[in-house]
Every structure is written in structure tokens, then in C-alpha cells.
Tab-separated table of C-alpha atoms in Angstrom:
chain	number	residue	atom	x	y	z
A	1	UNK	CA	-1.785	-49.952	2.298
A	2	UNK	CA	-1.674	-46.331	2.862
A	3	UNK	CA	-0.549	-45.231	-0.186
A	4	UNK	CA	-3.196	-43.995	-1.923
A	5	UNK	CA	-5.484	-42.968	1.119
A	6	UNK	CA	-6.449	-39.421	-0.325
A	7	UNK	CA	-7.686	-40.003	-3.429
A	8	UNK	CA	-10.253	-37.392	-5.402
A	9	UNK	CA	-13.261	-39.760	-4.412
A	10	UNK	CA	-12.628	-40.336	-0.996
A	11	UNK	CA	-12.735	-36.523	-0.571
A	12	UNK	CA	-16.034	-36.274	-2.622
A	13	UNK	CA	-17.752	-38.903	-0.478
A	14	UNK	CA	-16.642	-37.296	2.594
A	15	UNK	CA	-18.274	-33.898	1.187
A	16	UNK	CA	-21.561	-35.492	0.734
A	17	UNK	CA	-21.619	-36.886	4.228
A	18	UNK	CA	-20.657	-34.133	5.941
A	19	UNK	CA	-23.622	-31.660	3.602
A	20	UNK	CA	-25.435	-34.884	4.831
A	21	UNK	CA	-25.008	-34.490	8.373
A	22	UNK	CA	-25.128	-30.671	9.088
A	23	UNK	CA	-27.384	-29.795	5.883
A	24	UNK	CA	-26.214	-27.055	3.211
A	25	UNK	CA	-27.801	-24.246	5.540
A	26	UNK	CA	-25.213	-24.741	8.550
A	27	UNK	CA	-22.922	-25.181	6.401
A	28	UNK	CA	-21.963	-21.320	5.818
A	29	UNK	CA	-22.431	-20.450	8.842
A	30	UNK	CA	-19.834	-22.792	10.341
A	31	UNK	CA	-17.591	-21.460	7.790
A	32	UNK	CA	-17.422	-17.994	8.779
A	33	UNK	CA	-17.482	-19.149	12.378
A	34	UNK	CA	-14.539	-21.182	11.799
A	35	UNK	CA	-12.963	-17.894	9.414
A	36	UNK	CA	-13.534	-15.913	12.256
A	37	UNK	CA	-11.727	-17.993	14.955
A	38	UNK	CA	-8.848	-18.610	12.847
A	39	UNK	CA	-8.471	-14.782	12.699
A	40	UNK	CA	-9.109	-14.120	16.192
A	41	UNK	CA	-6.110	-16.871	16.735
A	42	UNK	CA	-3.649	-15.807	14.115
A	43	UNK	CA	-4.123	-12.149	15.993
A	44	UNK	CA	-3.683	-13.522	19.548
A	45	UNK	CA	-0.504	-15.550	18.367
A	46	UNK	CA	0.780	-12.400	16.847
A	47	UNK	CA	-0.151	-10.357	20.029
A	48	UNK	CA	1.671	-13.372	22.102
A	49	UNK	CA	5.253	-13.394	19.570
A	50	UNK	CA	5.585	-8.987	19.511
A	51	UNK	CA	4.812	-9.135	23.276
A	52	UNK	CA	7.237	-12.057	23.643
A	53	UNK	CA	9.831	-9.920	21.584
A	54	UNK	CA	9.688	-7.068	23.572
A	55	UNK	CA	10.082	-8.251	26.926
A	56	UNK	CA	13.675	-10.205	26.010
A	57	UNK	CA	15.026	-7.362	24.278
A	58	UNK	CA	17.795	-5.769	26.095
A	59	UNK	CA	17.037	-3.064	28.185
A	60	UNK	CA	19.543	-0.358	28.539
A	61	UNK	CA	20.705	0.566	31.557
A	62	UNK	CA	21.298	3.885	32.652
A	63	UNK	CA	23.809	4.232	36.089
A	64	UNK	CA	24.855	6.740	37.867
A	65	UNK	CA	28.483	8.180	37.549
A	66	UNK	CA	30.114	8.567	40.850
């Protein structure tokens, strides 16, 4: 049944109702806005995995010789 479920004119009617339904002027705009979260998320998960890496490093210990 599912076999062919993406095909080239599904995807071109589901461009014209969504340009329907937010108009070619929001369009753009939600583009960028969605550009710039996907940055601001690619840099936080970055942030998360070096800060992640650093804290189970192995810290050398120093002791004191007696």
C-alpha cells in the first residue's frame, strides 16, 4: 500500500497547499527562522558533546610524596 507513498506529485501538491496556507510572503521568513534555529541547535549540541568530553576525561592527579 505504502510503496509508492512519496511520489514527485504528492510532493508538488503538498507545495501548493502549504504556499496556499501561509502565502509566498511568510514563506521566507519562516525559512530563515527555521535556518536560524537549526544553527542555534547544531551550536548548543556541539557546546553540550565538547563540554560532555571534557568533564569525563581523566584528570591527573597530583599527590604528595611522603
Amino acid at each position: 500500500m505504502l510503496r509508492n507513498g512519496l511520489e514527485p506529485w504528492h510532493l508538488l501538491i503538498v507545495a501548493i497547499i502549504i504556499i496556499l496556507l501561509f502565502g509566498s510572503k511568510k514563506l521566507p521568513e519562516a525559512a530563515r527562522g527555521l535556518g536560524k534555529s537549526m544553527r542555534i541547535l547544531k551550536s548548543e549540541a556541539k557546546a553540550m558533546k565538547d563540554d560532555g568530553a571534557t568533564q569525563s576525561a581523566p584528570v591527573s592527579e597530583t599527590r604528595p610524596v611522603d
